[in-house]
CSV table of C-alpha atoms and ligand atoms in Angstrom, one decimal:
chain,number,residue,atom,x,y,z
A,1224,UNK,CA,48.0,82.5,81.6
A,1225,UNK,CA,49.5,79.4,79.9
A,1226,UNK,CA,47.9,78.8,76.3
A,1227,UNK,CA,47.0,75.1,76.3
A,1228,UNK,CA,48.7,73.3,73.4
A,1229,UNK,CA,46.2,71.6,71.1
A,1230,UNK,CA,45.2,68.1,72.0
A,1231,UNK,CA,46.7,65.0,69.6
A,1232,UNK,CA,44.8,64.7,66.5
A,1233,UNK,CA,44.3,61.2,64.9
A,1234,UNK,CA,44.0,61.6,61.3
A,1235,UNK,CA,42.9,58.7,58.7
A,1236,UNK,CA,43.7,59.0,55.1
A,1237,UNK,CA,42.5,55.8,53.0
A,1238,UNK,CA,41.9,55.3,49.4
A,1239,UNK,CA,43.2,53.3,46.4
A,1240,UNK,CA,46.7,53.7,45.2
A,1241,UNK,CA,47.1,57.1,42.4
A,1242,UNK,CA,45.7,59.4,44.5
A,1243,UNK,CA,48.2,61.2,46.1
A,1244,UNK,CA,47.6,59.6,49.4
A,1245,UNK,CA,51.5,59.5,50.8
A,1246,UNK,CA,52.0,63.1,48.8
A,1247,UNK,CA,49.1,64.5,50.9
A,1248,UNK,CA,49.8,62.7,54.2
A,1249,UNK,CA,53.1,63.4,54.0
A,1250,UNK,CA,52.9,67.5,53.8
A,1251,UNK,CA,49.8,67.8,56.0
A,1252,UNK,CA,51.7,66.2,59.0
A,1253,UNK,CA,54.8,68.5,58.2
A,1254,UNK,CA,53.1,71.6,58.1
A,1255,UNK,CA,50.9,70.5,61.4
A,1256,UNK,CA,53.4,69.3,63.5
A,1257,UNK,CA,52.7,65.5,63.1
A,1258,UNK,CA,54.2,62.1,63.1
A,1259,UNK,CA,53.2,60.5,59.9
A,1260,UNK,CA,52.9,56.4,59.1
A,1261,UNK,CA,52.5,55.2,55.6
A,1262,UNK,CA,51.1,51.8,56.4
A,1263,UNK,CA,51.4,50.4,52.4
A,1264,UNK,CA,55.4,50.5,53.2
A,1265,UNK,CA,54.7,48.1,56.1
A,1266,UNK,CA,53.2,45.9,54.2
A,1267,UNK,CA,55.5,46.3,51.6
A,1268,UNK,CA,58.2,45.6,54.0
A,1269,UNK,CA,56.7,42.3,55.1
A,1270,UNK,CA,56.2,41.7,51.8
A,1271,UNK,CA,60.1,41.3,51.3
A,1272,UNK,CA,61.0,39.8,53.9
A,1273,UNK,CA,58.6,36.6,52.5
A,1274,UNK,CA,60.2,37.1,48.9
A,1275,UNK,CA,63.9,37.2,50.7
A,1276,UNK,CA,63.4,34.2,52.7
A,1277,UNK,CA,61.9,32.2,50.0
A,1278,UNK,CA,57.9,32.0,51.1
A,1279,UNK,CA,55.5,30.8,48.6
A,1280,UNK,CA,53.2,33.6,48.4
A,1281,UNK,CA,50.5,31.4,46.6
A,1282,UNK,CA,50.5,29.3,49.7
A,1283,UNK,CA,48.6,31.5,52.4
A,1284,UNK,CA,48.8,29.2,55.5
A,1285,UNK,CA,53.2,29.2,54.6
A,1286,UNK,CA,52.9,32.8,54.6
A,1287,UNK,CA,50.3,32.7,57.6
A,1288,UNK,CA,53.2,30.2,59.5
A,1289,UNK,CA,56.0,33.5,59.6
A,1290,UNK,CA,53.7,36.6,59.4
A,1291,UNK,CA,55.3,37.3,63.0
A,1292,UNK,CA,59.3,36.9,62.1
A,1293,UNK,CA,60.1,39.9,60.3
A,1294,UNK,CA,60.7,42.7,62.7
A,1295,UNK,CA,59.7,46.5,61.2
A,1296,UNK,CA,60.1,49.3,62.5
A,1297,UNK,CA,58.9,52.6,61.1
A,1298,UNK,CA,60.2,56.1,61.2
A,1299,UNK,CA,57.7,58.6,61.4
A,1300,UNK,CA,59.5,61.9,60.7
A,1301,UNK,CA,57.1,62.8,58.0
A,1302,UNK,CA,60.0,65.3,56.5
A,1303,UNK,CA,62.2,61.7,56.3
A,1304,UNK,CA,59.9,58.7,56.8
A,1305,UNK,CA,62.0,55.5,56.9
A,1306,UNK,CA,61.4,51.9,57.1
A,1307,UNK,CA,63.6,48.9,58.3
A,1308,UNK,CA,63.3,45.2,58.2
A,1309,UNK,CA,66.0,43.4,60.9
A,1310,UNK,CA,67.8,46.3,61.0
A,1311,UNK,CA,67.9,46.5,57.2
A,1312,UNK,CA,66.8,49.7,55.0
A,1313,UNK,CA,64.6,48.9,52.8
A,1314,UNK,CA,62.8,51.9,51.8
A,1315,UNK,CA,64.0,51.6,48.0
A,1316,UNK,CA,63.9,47.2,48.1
A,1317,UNK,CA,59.6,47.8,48.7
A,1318,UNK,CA,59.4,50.0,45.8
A,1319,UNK,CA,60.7,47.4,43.1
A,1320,UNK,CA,57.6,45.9,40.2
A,1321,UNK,CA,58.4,42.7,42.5
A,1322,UNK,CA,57.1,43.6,45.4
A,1323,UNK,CA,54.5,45.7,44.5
A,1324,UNK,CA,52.9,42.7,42.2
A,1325,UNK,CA,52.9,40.5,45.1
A,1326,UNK,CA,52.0,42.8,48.0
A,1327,UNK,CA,48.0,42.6,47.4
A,1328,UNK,CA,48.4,38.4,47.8
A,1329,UNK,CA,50.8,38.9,51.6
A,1330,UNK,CA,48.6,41.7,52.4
A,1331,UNK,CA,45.6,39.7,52.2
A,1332,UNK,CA,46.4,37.2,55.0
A,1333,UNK,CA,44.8,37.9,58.1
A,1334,UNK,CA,47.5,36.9,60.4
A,1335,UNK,CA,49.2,39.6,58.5
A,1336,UNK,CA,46.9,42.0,58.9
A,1337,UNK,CA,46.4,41.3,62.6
A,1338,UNK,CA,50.7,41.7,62.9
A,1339,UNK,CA,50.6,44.9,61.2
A,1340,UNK,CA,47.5,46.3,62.2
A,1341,UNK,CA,48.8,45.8,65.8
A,1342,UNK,CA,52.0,47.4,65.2
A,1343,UNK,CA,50.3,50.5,63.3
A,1344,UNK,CA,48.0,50.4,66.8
A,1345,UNK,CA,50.6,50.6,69.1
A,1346,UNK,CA,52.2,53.8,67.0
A,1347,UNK,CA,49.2,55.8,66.9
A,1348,UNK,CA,48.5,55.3,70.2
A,1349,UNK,CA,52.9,56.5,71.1
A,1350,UNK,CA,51.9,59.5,68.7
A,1351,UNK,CA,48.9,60.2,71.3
A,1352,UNK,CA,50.2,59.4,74.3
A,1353,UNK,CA,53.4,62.0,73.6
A,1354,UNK,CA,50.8,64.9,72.5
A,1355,UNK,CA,52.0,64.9,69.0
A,1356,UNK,CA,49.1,63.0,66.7
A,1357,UNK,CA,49.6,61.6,63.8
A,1358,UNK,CA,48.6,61.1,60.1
A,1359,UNK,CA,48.1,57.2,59.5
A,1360,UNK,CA,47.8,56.9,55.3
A,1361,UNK,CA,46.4,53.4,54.2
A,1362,UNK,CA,43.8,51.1,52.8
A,1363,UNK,CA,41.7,50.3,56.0
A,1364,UNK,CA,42.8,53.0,58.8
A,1365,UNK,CA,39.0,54.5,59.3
A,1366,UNK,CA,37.3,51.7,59.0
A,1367,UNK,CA,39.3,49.1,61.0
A,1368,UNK,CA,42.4,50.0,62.1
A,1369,UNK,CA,41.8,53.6,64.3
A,1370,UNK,CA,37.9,53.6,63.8
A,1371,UNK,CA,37.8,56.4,66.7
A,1372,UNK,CA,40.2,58.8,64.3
A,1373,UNK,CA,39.3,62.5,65.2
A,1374,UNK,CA,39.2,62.9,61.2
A,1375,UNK,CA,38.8,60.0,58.3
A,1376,UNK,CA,39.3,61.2,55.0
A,1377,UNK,CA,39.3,59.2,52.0
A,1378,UNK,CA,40.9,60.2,48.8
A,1379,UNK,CA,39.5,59.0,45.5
A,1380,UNK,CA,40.3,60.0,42.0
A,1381,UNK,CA,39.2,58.6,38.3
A,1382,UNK,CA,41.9,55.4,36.7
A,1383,UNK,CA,43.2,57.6,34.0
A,1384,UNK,CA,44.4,60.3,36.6
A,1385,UNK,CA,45.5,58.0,38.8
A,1386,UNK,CA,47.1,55.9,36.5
A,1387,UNK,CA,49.4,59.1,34.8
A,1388,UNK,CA,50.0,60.0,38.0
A,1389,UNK,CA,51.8,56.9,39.1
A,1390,UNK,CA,53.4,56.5,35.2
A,1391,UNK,CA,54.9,59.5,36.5
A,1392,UNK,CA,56.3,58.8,39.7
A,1393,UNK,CA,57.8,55.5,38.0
A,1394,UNK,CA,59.5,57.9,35.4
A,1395,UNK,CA,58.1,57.4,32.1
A,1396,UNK,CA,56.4,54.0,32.8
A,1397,UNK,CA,54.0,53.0,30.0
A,1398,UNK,CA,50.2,54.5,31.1
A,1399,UNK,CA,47.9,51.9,29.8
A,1400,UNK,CA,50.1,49.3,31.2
A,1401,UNK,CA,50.4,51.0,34.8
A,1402,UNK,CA,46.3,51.7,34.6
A,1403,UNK,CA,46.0,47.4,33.9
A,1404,UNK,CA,48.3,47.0,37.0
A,1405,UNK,CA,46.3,49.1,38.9
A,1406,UNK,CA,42.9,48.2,38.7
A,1407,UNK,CA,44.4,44.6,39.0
A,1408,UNK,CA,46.1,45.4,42.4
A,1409,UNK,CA,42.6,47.5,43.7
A,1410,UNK,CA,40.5,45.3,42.6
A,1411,UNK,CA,42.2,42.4,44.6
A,1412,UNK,CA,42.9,45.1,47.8
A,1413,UNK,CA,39.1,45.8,47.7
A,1414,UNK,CA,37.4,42.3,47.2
A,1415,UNK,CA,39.7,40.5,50.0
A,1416,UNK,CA,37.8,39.0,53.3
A,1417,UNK,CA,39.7,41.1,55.6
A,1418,UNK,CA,39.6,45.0,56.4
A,1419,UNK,CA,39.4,45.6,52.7
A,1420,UNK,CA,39.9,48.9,50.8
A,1421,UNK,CA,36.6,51.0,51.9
A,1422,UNK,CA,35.4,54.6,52.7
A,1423,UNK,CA,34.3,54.7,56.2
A,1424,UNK,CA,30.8,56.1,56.9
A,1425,UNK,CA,32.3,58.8,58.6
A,1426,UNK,CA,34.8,59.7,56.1
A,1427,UNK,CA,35.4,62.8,54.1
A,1428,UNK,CA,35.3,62.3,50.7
A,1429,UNK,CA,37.7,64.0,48.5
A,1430,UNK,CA,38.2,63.6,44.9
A,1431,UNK,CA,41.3,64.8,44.1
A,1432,UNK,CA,40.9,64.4,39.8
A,1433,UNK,CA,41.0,67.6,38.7
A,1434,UNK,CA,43.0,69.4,42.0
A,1435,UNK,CA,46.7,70.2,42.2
A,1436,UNK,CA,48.5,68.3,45.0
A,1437,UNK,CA,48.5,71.9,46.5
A,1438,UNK,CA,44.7,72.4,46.6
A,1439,UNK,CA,44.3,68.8,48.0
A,1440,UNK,CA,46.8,69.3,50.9
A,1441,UNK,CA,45.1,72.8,51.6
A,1442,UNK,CA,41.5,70.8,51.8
A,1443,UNK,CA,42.9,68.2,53.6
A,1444,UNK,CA,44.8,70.6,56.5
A,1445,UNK,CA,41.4,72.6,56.8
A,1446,UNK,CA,39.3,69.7,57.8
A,1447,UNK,CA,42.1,68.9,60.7
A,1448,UNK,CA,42.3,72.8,61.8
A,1449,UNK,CA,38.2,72.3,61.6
A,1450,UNK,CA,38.2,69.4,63.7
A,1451,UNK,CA,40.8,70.7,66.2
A,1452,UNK,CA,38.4,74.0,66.9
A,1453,UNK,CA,35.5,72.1,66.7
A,1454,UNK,CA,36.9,70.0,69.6
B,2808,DC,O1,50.0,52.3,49.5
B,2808,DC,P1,50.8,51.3,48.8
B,2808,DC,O2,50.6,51.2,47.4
B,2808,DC,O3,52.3,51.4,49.1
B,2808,DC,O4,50.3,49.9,49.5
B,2808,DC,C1,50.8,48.7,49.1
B,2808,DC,C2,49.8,47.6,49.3
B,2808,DC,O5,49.7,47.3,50.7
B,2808,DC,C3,48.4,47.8,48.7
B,2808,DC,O6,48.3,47.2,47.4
B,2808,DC,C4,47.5,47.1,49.7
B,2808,DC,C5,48.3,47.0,50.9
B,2808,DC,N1,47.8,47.8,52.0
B,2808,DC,C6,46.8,47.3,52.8
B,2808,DC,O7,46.3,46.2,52.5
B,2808,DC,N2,46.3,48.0,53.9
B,2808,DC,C7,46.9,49.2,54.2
B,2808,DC,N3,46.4,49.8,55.2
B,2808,DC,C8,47.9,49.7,53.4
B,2808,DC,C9,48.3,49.0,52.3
């Protein structure tokens, strides 16, 4: 007799920037056989399309006018994620102090939102539909954007850690500084109108301060395991 394979699992990761959100998603959908969707590089990738073309980002209806123009695709190999605007790579052009200082203002537009959200929809659902699942890291995926995820976790962790932690990743960038920048950036991502940063109801909790990227990938691939038997 046939084994059945295991159903696709939807998988949720929010939380604020620092705490090892992409990290995490990343090796949990390697080492469980899923697609994997970093929705912050979508947004990023909008982002600079709007600073390329010469949007003012301080006007919302201009950016509200072109939120549809830009078209992104996403590669969900979560061993070698990419990203593309128009056919361009940009995986290294969303990283720069530019866009990531003007993200929270684009990102806060619904007719963004509704773009992206749509696109991250229609992903999740591809990742379903083929039997695969998928991990879907972001700011607003349990609470608005796949509220029927088979698991929601959210990933917290204290400003100092997370702040060292991205110093770190941006190679010896001053801490203070990078802890200023941000509380700035969460602050804005969890006070805007629409689908703001938030824990779901449902969600997991997981506060990753004092754990190695190690122990919080371990935690994180024993709640999916949990869920799949449970199911
Ligand atoms: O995860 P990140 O730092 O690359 O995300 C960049 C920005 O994108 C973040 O400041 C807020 C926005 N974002 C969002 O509004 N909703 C998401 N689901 C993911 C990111």
């Amino acid at each position: 007799m046939e084994t059945a394979a295991p159903a696709a699992v939807i998988v949720a990761i929010d939380g604020p920037s620092g705490t090892g959100k992409s990290s995490t998603s990343k090796a949990v959908a390697a080492q469980l056989g899923l697609s994997y969707l970093d929705t912050g590089a979508q947004y990023r990738a909008i982002t600079w399309w709007m600073v390329n073309n010469g949007i003012d980002l301080t006007d919302p209806s201009a950016v509200a006018a072109v939120a549809g123009k830009a078209e992104i695709i996403s590669g969900t190999d979560p061993s070698a994620p990419t990203i593309t605007v128009d056919g361009t790579d940009v995986a290294g052009p969303i990283r720069t102090s530019e866009v990531t200082s003007k993200v929270s203002a684009v990102s806060a537009v619904p007719e963004v939102r509704a773009r992206i959200t749509e696109l991250q929809r229609s992903i999740a659902a591809s990742a379903a539909v083929d039997g695969v699942g998928i991990v879907v890291e972001g700011r607003d995926i349990g609470t608005t954007v796949l509220p029927d995820a088979d698991l929601k976790v959210f990933l917290t962790a204290s400003p100092e850690a997370r702040a060292a932690r991205r110093s770190g990743e941006l190679k010896g960038a001053d801490v203070k500084a990078t802890q200023e920048a941000l509380i700035k950036r969460d602050a804005a991502d969890s006070s805007r109108k629409t689908s703001p940063l938030a824990k779901a109801g449902d969600a997991v909790e997981v506060d990753t301060t004092d754990l190695t990227l190690q122990q919080v990938i371990e935690c994180v691939v024993t709640l999916v395991e949990e869920k799949r038997t449970s199911e």
